[in-house]
Amino acid sequence: MRTRTLLPALLTAALATGVLPVAAAGNAAAATVTDVSTAAQLKAALAAAAPGDTIRLADGTYTGNFKATVPATSAARITLTGSERAVLTAGGGYGLHLNGASYWTVYGITVTGGQKGIMADAATGVVIDSVTVHDLDMEGVHFRGSSRDGVIRNSHVYDTGHDGRGMGEGVYVGTAGDLGDRSDGVRIEDNVIGPGVGGENVDIKEGTTGARITGNTFDGGGLTGANYDDSWVDVKGNDVLVENNRGVRTTNNGYETHTQQSGWGCGTVFRGNTSDLTGATGDKRLAVNVTNLSASCPTTVHSSNTVTGGRGLTNIPVTP
């Protein structure tokens, strides 16, 4: 049921940012809260949403593939919210597809059972917060099609890549081989990724710039070795910050950098990461394995990174 309220714009802003911006007060009378409890109602609400609106899911199972295509604005976001007991379950395809749906916030819900979990395509400023994504054939969360300034935070992604092809990354940014996919400025913050992730916990593709991977806990129990997935994080984009993460269980390395396309995979900074390589059996067994260091393609590994087990911290000079 779609009902008017005096407060939903303030609620939407709070869920999206954690604060109540003064600017939101001017939009309060125009926004709408839509309460849904069935899959049909959810599909209708996604299609009818307008900037500033909130779609609120009751606890329960919503079976199908759900797509949002209506863009919001940075000043009037659209919020899809529910508890972890509000479960989107897909038999295949994408659980939740934000296709051109810029400035949406997805908060609290669970997505499971499809080919891929939450997909952002050509959607700027998407915020995915406090969600649970699990039991998928392929990747959990994907920012694609120049989905700039996206955020995934405070979330748990696990048990992905069930199809066994090593294509089950936890969080995937960009598109392999496509330098036109400028999914820049993506922030991956304070998540738990793994176990059971059948690919890298995080994969940053060539063509993307400025990703920030901070404060996460990675569990590599699930790495398959297919498609060279032998680390928690693989950086092939430029100017990426990897900071204050903790990783356990890997088949080989903790973090890696690669150049898949000329001029890419450069400028990564590693700082304050804690790596436990106990049980790794690969040929390198380094916390940070840099495969592409040169004067024109720098990588910085600070001494604030620590490692337990394995053969050492890194294969390049350490920066204080």
Tab-separated table of N, CA, C and O in Angstrom, residues 155-157 190-194 201 214-219 244-248:
chain	number	residue	atom	x	y	z
A	155	SER	N	28.113	-5.225	5.260
A	155	SER	CA	27.345	-6.322	4.663
A	155	SER	C	28.109	-7.641	4.755
A	155	SER	O	29.314	-7.660	5.015
A	156	HIS	N	27.376	-8.739	4.528
A	156	HIS	CA	27.987	-10.065	4.544
A	156	HIS	C	27.688	-10.748	3.220
A	156	HIS	O	26.523	-10.901	2.838
A	157	VAL	N	28.740	-11.146	2.511
A	157	VAL	CA	28.631	-11.859	1.238
A	157	VAL	C	29.352	-13.191	1.404
A	157	VAL	O	30.527	-13.227	1.775
A	190	ASP	N	34.015	-2.169	5.537
A	190	ASP	CA	33.513	-2.783	6.778
A	190	ASP	C	32.569	-3.952	6.523
A	190	ASP	O	31.581	-4.143	7.244
A	191	ASN	N	32.865	-4.740	5.506
A	191	ASN	CA	32.074	-5.921	5.186
A	191	ASN	C	32.763	-7.183	5.690
A	191	ASN	O	33.968	-7.197	5.951
A	192	VAL	N	31.994	-8.260	5.781
A	192	VAL	CA	32.531	-9.605	5.959
A	192	VAL	C	32.275	-10.347	4.653
A	192	VAL	O	31.114	-10.512	4.251
A	193	ILE	N	33.344	-10.764	3.985
A	193	ILE	CA	33.218	-11.436	2.694
A	193	ILE	C	33.851	-12.815	2.818
A	193	ILE	O	35.035	-12.946	3.129
A	194	GLY	N	33.041	-13.853	2.598
A	194	GLY	CA	33.428	-15.225	2.810
A	194	GLY	C	32.799	-15.734	4.101
A	194	GLY	O	32.166	-14.976	4.835
A	201	ASN	N	37.576	-12.556	-3.048
A	201	ASN	CA	36.610	-11.828	-2.234
A	201	ASN	C	36.277	-10.490	-2.874
A	201	ASN	O	35.125	-10.054	-2.858
A	214	THR	N	38.386	-0.905	2.478
A	214	THR	CA	38.829	-0.555	3.824
A	214	THR	C	37.991	-1.245	4.892
A	214	THR	O	36.776	-1.345	4.800
A	215	GLY	N	38.675	-1.747	5.916
A	215	GLY	CA	38.004	-2.238	7.104
A	215	GLY	C	37.240	-3.529	6.957
A	215	GLY	O	36.386	-3.838	7.798
A	216	ASN	N	37.537	-4.300	5.924
A	216	ASN	CA	36.800	-5.542	5.675
A	216	ASN	C	37.470	-6.739	6.338
A	216	ASN	O	38.668	-6.726	6.638
A	217	THR	N	36.683	-7.797	6.520
A	217	THR	CA	37.204	-9.093	6.937
A	217	THR	C	37.013	-10.069	5.791
A	217	THR	O	35.890	-10.273	5.316
A	218	PHE	N	38.110	-10.666	5.329
A	218	PHE	CA	38.085	-11.595	4.201
A	218	PHE	C	38.362	-13.012	4.690
A	218	PHE	O	39.243	-13.234	5.518
A	219	ASP	N	37.603	-13.962	4.139
A	219	ASP	CA	37.808	-15.377	4.423
A	219	ASP	C	37.884	-16.095	3.085
A	219	ASP	O	36.900	-16.172	2.353
A	244	ASN	N	43.532	-1.419	6.222
A	244	ASN	CA	42.925	-1.864	7.485
A	244	ASN	C	41.952	-3.027	7.293
A	244	ASN	O	40.919	-3.114	7.966
A	245	ASN	N	42.293	-3.933	6.396
A	245	ASN	CA	41.522	-5.154	6.219
A	245	ASN	C	42.194	-6.300	6.961
A	245	ASN	O	43.397	-6.282	7.238
A	246	ARG	N	41.399	-7.336	7.238
A	246	ARG	CA	41.922	-8.542	7.878
A	246	ARG	C	41.553	-9.733	7.015
A	246	ARG	O	40.392	-9.887	6.625
A	247	GLY	N	42.528	-10.588	6.698
A	247	GLY	CA	42.262	-11.750	5.865
A	247	GLY	C	42.732	-13.039	6.506
A	247	GLY	O	43.792	-13.084	7.146
A	248	VAL	N	41.928	-14.099	6.324
A	248	VAL	CA	42.295	-15.434	6.801
A	248	VAL	C	41.992	-16.432	5.689
A	248	VAL	O	41.124	-16.212	4.855
